[in-house]
Coordinates of C-alpha atoms in Angstrom, one line a residue:
M241 CA 82.6 59.4 74.3
S242 CA 84.6 60.1 77.6
D243 CA 88.4 60.9 78.3
R244 CA 90.5 60.1 81.2
F245 CA 93.1 62.5 82.9
D246 CA 94.7 62.6 86.3
I247 CA 94.3 66.3 86.6
A248 CA 92.0 68.5 84.5
V249 CA 92.6 72.5 84.6
V250 CA 89.8 74.8 83.9
G251 CA 90.8 77.9 82.4
G252 CA 94.2 78.8 80.0
G253 CA 95.0 82.1 82.0
P254 CA 98.0 82.6 84.4
A255 CA 96.0 80.5 87.1
G256 CA 95.5 77.7 84.8
A257 CA 98.8 77.5 83.2
A258 CA 100.8 77.6 85.6
A259 CA 98.6 74.7 87.4
A260 CA 99.0 72.9 84.1
W261 CA 102.5 73.1 84.1
K262 CA 103.2 72.1 87.4
A263 CA 101.8 69.0 87.2
A264 CA 102.4 68.1 83.2
A265 CA 106.3 69.1 84.6
V266 CA 106.1 65.9 87.1
G267 CA 104.8 63.6 84.9
A268 CA 101.1 64.1 85.3
R269 CA 98.2 63.4 82.5
V270 CA 96.8 66.7 82.4
V271 CA 94.3 68.6 80.5
C272 CA 93.5 72.3 80.2
F273 CA 91.0 73.6 79.2
D274 CA 89.8 77.2 77.6
K275 CA 86.9 78.3 76.0
A276 CA 88.7 80.8 74.3
A277 CA 91.6 80.3 71.1
F278 CA 94.8 81.8 72.4
P279 CA 96.0 84.7 72.1
R280 CA 92.8 86.4 73.2
E281 CA 91.9 89.6 74.7
K282 CA 91.7 89.6 78.6
P283 CA 91.1 92.9 80.4
C284 CA 93.5 93.6 82.6
G285 CA 95.7 96.3 83.9
D286 CA 98.9 94.1 81.9
G287 CA 101.2 95.2 85.1
I288 CA 103.8 92.2 85.7
T289 CA 105.1 93.0 89.2
P290 CA 108.7 92.1 89.9
R291 CA 107.0 89.0 92.3
A292 CA 105.2 88.2 89.4
A293 CA 108.6 88.1 87.5
S294 CA 110.1 85.9 90.0
L295 CA 107.3 83.1 89.4
V296 CA 107.5 83.7 85.7
A297 CA 111.4 83.1 85.7
A298 CA 110.7 80.3 87.9
M299 CA 108.8 78.6 85.2
G300 CA 112.1 78.7 82.8
L301 CA 110.3 81.9 81.3
G302 CA 112.6 84.4 82.9
A303 CA 114.3 85.3 79.6
S304 CA 111.2 85.6 77.5
L305 CA 110.1 88.5 80.1
T306 CA 112.7 90.6 78.2
K307 CA 110.4 91.3 75.2
F308 CA 107.6 93.2 77.5
H309 CA 108.4 97.1 78.8
Q310 CA 110.6 97.1 81.7
I311 CA 109.4 98.6 84.8
D312 CA 111.9 100.3 87.1
G313 CA 109.8 101.3 89.7
I314 CA 106.7 103.4 90.9
R315 CA 105.4 107.0 90.8
V316 CA 102.7 108.0 93.0
F317 CA 100.6 111.3 92.1
S318 CA 98.8 112.0 95.7
P319 CA 98.5 114.6 94.2
R320 CA 101.9 115.5 95.0
R321 CA 104.3 113.7 92.9
W322 CA 106.7 111.0 94.5
Q323 CA 108.5 108.0 93.1
A324 CA 110.5 104.9 94.7
S325 CA 112.7 102.1 92.4
W326 CA 112.2 98.7 93.4
P327 CA 114.0 97.5 96.3
E328 CA 116.8 94.9 96.6
R329 CA 114.3 91.6 98.0
E330 CA 115.8 88.4 98.0
G331 CA 114.6 85.9 95.3
I332 CA 112.6 88.8 93.5
P333 CA 114.1 90.6 90.8
R334 CA 114.6 94.9 90.8
T335 CA 112.4 95.0 87.2
A336 CA 108.8 94.4 86.5
Y337 CA 107.0 94.6 83.3
V338 CA 104.0 95.6 80.8
A339 CA 102.9 93.5 78.9
R340 CA 99.8 92.6 76.9
R341 CA 97.4 89.8 77.6
T342 CA 97.2 88.8 74.7
D343 CA 100.8 88.1 74.3
F344 CA 101.6 87.2 78.2
D345 CA 98.7 84.8 78.5
Q346 CA 99.8 83.3 75.0
M347 CA 103.2 82.8 76.2
L348 CA 102.0 80.6 79.6
I349 CA 99.8 78.6 77.8
T350 CA 102.2 77.6 75.1
H351 CA 104.7 76.8 77.7
A352 CA 102.4 74.4 79.6
A353 CA 101.4 72.7 76.5
A354 CA 105.2 71.9 75.7
T355 CA 105.7 70.5 79.2
G356 CA 103.2 68.3 78.5
A357 CA 99.8 69.7 79.3
D358 CA 97.0 68.9 76.4
V359 CA 95.5 72.0 75.9
R360 CA 92.3 72.1 74.4
E361 CA 91.3 75.9 73.5
R362 CA 87.4 76.5 72.3
T363 CA 86.2 74.2 74.5
R364 CA 83.9 75.2 77.4
V365 CA 83.6 73.4 80.9
V366 CA 79.5 73.3 81.3
A367 CA 79.1 71.3 84.4
P368 CA 80.8 69.6 87.0
I369 CA 80.8 65.9 87.5
M370 CA 79.8 64.2 90.7
E371 CA 80.3 61.1 92.0
R372 CA 79.6 59.8 95.4
G373 CA 79.9 63.4 96.7
R374 CA 83.0 64.7 95.2
V375 CA 83.8 66.3 91.7
A376 CA 85.2 63.3 89.1
G377 CA 85.6 65.1 86.3
V378 CA 84.0 67.8 83.9
V379 CA 81.3 67.8 81.1
V380 CA 82.8 69.9 78.2
R381 CA 81.2 71.3 74.7
D382 CA 83.6 72.2 71.8
E383 CA 82.7 74.6 69.4
M384 CA 80.8 72.3 67.3
G385 CA 78.7 72.3 70.4
T386 CA 79.6 68.4 70.6
E387 CA 79.7 67.4 74.4
R388 CA 81.8 64.7 76.2
I389 CA 82.7 63.7 79.6
V390 CA 86.2 64.3 81.1
R391 CA 87.7 62.2 83.8
A392 CA 89.9 63.4 86.4
D393 CA 91.0 62.3 89.9
V394 CA 91.8 66.1 90.1
V395 CA 90.2 69.2 88.8
I396 CA 91.1 72.5 89.3
A397 CA 88.9 75.3 88.6
A398 CA 91.2 78.4 87.4
D399 CA 88.2 80.2 85.5
G400 CA 88.1 83.3 86.9
A401 CA 86.0 85.6 88.4
Y402 CA 82.7 84.4 87.2
S403 CA 83.3 80.2 87.3
T404 CA 81.2 78.1 85.9
L405 CA 82.2 75.5 87.9
K406 CA 81.7 77.8 91.7
R407 CA 78.6 79.0 90.6
A408 CA 77.7 75.1 89.9
L409 CA 78.9 74.0 93.2
A410 CA 77.9 77.0 95.1
P411 CA 80.6 76.0 97.7
A412 CA 80.0 78.2 101.2
S413 CA 82.8 80.5 102.0
S414 CA 83.5 81.4 105.5
I415 CA 85.8 84.5 104.2
N416 CA 84.1 86.9 101.7
G417 CA 86.7 89.9 100.2
Y418 CA 85.7 92.8 98.8
T419 CA 85.2 93.1 95.0
A420 CA 86.9 95.9 93.1
V421 CA 85.7 97.0 89.5
A422 CA 87.9 98.1 87.0
I423 CA 87.9 99.8 83.7
R424 CA 90.8 100.6 81.1
A425 CA 92.2 101.1 77.4
E426 CA 95.2 100.7 75.9
M427 CA 95.8 103.6 73.7
D428 CA 98.6 105.7 72.1
A429 CA 100.0 108.4 73.5
C430 CA 102.2 111.5 72.9
R431 CA 104.9 111.0 75.3
D432 CA 108.0 109.4 75.9
D433 CA 108.3 105.9 76.9
D434 CA 108.8 106.1 80.8
N435 CA 109.9 102.9 82.8
Y436 CA 107.4 103.8 86.0
Y437 CA 104.2 102.8 86.9
E438 CA 101.9 105.8 87.2
I439 CA 99.5 105.7 90.2
Y440 CA 96.8 108.6 90.4
T441 CA 95.6 108.0 94.1
R442 CA 92.4 110.6 93.9
L443 CA 89.3 109.2 92.6
W444 CA 85.5 110.8 93.4
H445 CA 82.0 110.3 93.2
E446 CA 79.4 113.1 93.7
N447 CA 82.5 114.9 95.9
R448 CA 83.3 111.6 98.1
A449 CA 86.5 110.2 98.0
L450 CA 86.3 106.7 96.4
P451 CA 88.8 103.6 97.9
G452 CA 90.2 103.0 94.7
Y453 CA 93.1 104.2 92.2
G454 CA 94.0 105.5 88.4
W455 CA 96.8 104.4 86.9
V456 CA 99.3 105.0 83.7
F457 CA 101.1 102.1 82.6
P458 CA 103.6 102.1 79.5
L459 CA 103.4 99.7 76.8
G460 CA 106.2 101.1 75.1
D461 CA 106.3 102.6 71.2
Q462 CA 104.1 105.3 72.6
R463 CA 101.5 103.3 74.0
V464 CA 99.7 103.2 77.3
N465 CA 97.6 101.0 79.5
I466 CA 95.1 103.5 81.4
G467 CA 92.6 102.6 83.7
I468 CA 90.6 103.3 87.2
G469 CA 89.6 100.9 90.1
Y470 CA 87.4 100.7 92.7
L471 CA 86.1 99.0 95.7
T472 CA 82.4 97.4 96.3
S473 CA 82.9 98.5 100.0
Y474 CA 81.9 101.9 98.7
R475 CA 77.8 101.6 99.6
K476 CA 76.7 103.4 96.4
W477 CA 79.4 101.6 94.4
R478 CA 76.5 100.6 92.0
Q479 CA 76.0 104.3 91.0
V480 CA 79.3 105.1 90.1
N481 CA 79.9 105.4 86.7
A482 CA 83.1 103.9 85.8
A483 CA 83.7 105.5 82.5
D484 CA 82.7 108.8 83.4
L485 CA 85.9 108.3 86.1
M486 CA 88.2 107.1 83.1
A487 CA 87.0 110.1 81.8
N488 CA 88.0 112.4 84.7
L489 CA 91.6 110.7 84.6
M490 CA 92.1 110.9 81.3
A491 CA 91.0 114.6 81.3
D492 CA 93.2 115.6 84.0
L493 CA 96.7 114.0 82.6
P494 CA 98.9 116.0 80.3
S495 CA 97.2 117.4 77.1
H496 CA 100.4 117.2 74.7
W497 CA 99.6 113.1 75.5
Q498 CA 96.7 113.9 72.9
L499 CA 95.1 111.1 74.1
P500 CA 91.6 109.7 71.9
D501 CA 88.3 110.3 73.2
L502 CA 86.3 108.0 75.3
G503 CA 83.9 107.4 72.3
S504 CA 86.0 106.5 70.3
L505 CA 87.9 103.8 72.4
R506 CA 84.2 102.6 73.0
R507 CA 84.0 102.1 69.6
S508 CA 87.1 100.2 68.9
K509 CA 86.3 97.9 72.0
A510 CA 89.6 99.0 73.6
L511 CA 87.4 100.5 76.8
Q512 CA 86.6 97.3 78.8
A513 CA 85.7 96.6 82.5
W514 CA 86.0 93.8 84.7
R515 CA 85.8 92.9 88.3
L516 CA 88.4 91.7 90.6
P517 CA 87.6 89.5 93.9
T518 CA 90.1 90.4 96.3
G519 CA 90.8 88.7 99.7
F520 CA 90.0 85.3 99.3
N521 CA 85.8 84.7 98.4
T522 CA 86.2 80.5 98.7
W523 CA 87.4 79.4 101.8
P524 CA 88.3 76.8 102.0
P525 CA 89.2 77.0 98.7
F526 CA 88.2 73.5 97.3
L527 CA 85.6 70.7 97.9
P528 CA 86.0 66.7 97.2
G529 CA 88.0 66.6 93.8
I530 CA 88.6 70.4 93.3
M531 CA 90.3 73.0 94.1
F532 CA 89.8 76.9 93.1
A533 CA 92.9 79.2 92.0
G534 CA 93.7 82.5 91.0
D535 CA 90.2 85.0 90.5
A536 CA 88.1 81.6 91.2
A537 CA 89.2 81.8 94.9
G538 CA 89.5 85.2 95.1
T539 CA 93.1 85.8 95.6
V540 CA 93.7 89.1 94.0
K541 CA 96.1 91.2 96.5
P542 CA 94.0 93.6 98.7
G543 CA 96.4 96.2 99.2
N544 CA 96.7 97.0 95.0
G545 CA 94.4 94.6 93.3
A546 CA 97.5 92.9 91.5
G547 CA 96.2 89.4 90.7
I548 CA 98.7 88.0 88.1
S549 CA 101.2 87.0 90.9
K550 CA 98.4 85.9 93.1
A551 CA 97.0 84.0 90.0
L552 CA 100.9 82.2 88.8
Q553 CA 101.6 81.3 92.7
S554 CA 98.3 79.9 93.5
G555 CA 98.0 77.8 90.3
M556 CA 101.6 76.5 91.0
I557 CA 100.5 75.5 94.2
A558 CA 97.1 73.8 93.4
G559 CA 99.3 71.9 90.7
E560 CA 101.5 70.3 93.1
C561 CA 99.0 69.6 95.5
A562 CA 96.6 67.7 93.0
V563 CA 99.9 65.5 92.4
N564 CA 101.0 65.1 96.0
S565 CA 96.8 63.8 96.3
L566 CA 97.3 61.3 94.0
Q567 CA 100.6 59.7 95.6
T568 CA 99.4 60.0 98.9
D569 CA 95.4 60.2 100.5
G570 CA 93.7 60.8 97.5
P571 CA 91.8 64.2 95.9
D572 CA 89.1 64.2 98.7
D573 CA 90.9 66.8 101.3
F574 CA 92.8 69.7 100.2
S575 CA 93.7 70.7 103.2
D576 CA 97.4 71.1 102.7
Y577 CA 96.3 73.5 99.6
A578 CA 94.4 75.7 102.0
Q579 CA 97.1 75.6 104.6
Q580 CA 99.5 76.8 102.0
L581 CA 97.3 79.9 100.8
S582 CA 96.6 80.8 104.7
Q583 CA 100.4 80.7 105.6
L584 CA 101.3 82.9 102.3
W585 CA 98.7 85.7 102.6
G586 CA 95.8 84.6 105.5
T587 CA 97.0 87.6 107.5
E588 CA 97.7 90.4 104.8
Y589 CA 94.2 89.7 103.7
R590 CA 92.9 89.8 106.6
M591 CA 94.0 92.8 107.4
G592 CA 93.5 94.1 104.0
R593 CA 89.6 92.8 104.4
V594 CA 89.6 95.5 107.3
V595 CA 91.1 98.3 105.5
H596 CA 88.7 97.8 102.9
R597 CA 85.7 97.9 104.8
V598 CA 87.4 101.0 106.9
I599 CA 87.8 103.0 103.8
G600 CA 84.5 102.1 102.0
N601 CA 83.5 105.2 103.9
P602 CA 84.5 108.3 101.7
R603 CA 85.2 110.3 104.9
A604 CA 87.9 107.6 106.1
M605 CA 89.2 107.6 102.6
H606 CA 89.5 111.3 102.7
I607 CA 91.5 111.1 105.6
A608 CA 93.9 108.3 104.0
N609 CA 94.1 110.7 101.1
T610 CA 95.2 113.3 103.0
L611 CA 97.5 111.3 105.0
L612 CA 99.1 110.2 102.1
D613 CA 100.3 113.4 100.9
Q614 CA 102.1 114.2 103.9
P615 CA 106.1 113.3 103.5
R616 CA 106.1 111.5 106.5
A617 CA 103.5 109.1 105.8
R618 CA 104.6 108.7 102.4
R619 CA 108.1 107.8 103.9
T620 CA 106.2 105.3 106.3
T621 CA 104.5 104.0 103.2
I622 CA 107.2 103.0 101.2
R623 CA 109.2 101.4 104.4
V624 CA 106.1 99.2 105.1
L625 CA 105.8 98.0 101.2
Y626 CA 109.6 97.6 100.7
G627 CA 111.5 98.1 103.8
K628 CA 114.2 100.3 104.6
D629 CA 116.1 100.0 101.3
G630 CA 112.9 101.1 99.3
L631 CA 113.5 104.8 101.0
A632 CA 116.9 104.7 99.3
S633 CA 115.5 105.6 95.9
Y634 CA 112.8 107.4 97.3
T635 CA 112.0 111.0 95.5
E636 CA 109.7 113.6 96.0
E637 CA 108.6 116.8 94.6

């Protein structure tokens, strides 16, 4: 048996849900597959940045964000403590959030379905369909093990860092950003519900400075998301024990928080690791008949590892380009998609890849950490990230 759609989206996370919503909103026949059943867990720092919040609002879900824990700025321990609130930026709110991915992703995929996308959960995409040198659909397998062919004029692969479709198609890439390894757990903490993302800039492996950082993101109701992430540009990254780094970070946090031990987090399966492809790793991000979005294209921001805003935006652009292709020259060449991503992030990501390569050297990373702990360097960092307005709320201890 087979189905036919204008657009088939593979993956129901932020990139896939945004792509499905965007295309369905203008009347395209859209199907979106996900191997899981929503709500489902997804390892993540759970941070919804102000830019991500603006994109959610563009989807018509801005009011729904208020149910999540609000964040007013960022606090950094380098190890000196300093902080700043979100600045005024055109089109971007001065609030961020921390939202469990079980809730956040459910909200997005439900919205895509309400807009008209045919969302099919518990359905695994196992292979692309190739016809005359282009992707013409996918083979899917439902929870009963039944396989069927789904034909589509355009396929959008938003199936994550371990994309099944990308592995099957093996596209050559002229860009290969570095990957970050991350591990996190959500847990109770005996502390007040704070309104700042907390960043801990110093990670060590065998007394060598690692390119990465630790975080504590408050979820509200005296729960927190605690984790660490580091780059594979560090030559000995395979020798790093991420769980040990996590334990070290937790040991350095205030004892009155009464955090659980790592063993109990493991037993409850709260401790989860994943990889974040940064700075593009599929370029161009398309082949005839298919576009790659979100983690499948390596769109995670090199500067801080933020992935949700980039997933949402790349998904929206892919959905729009898919619809445009059906109305114009056809779905064989998605150069417009690549051009938009390049205009948005090309320069930033190119610089990010260079920085990642440099700080993969522990000595360079140590120098960077030392500089970041100097008042002038901190102020410069805030100015670069948020402009002069960012300094208005800057405080240090």
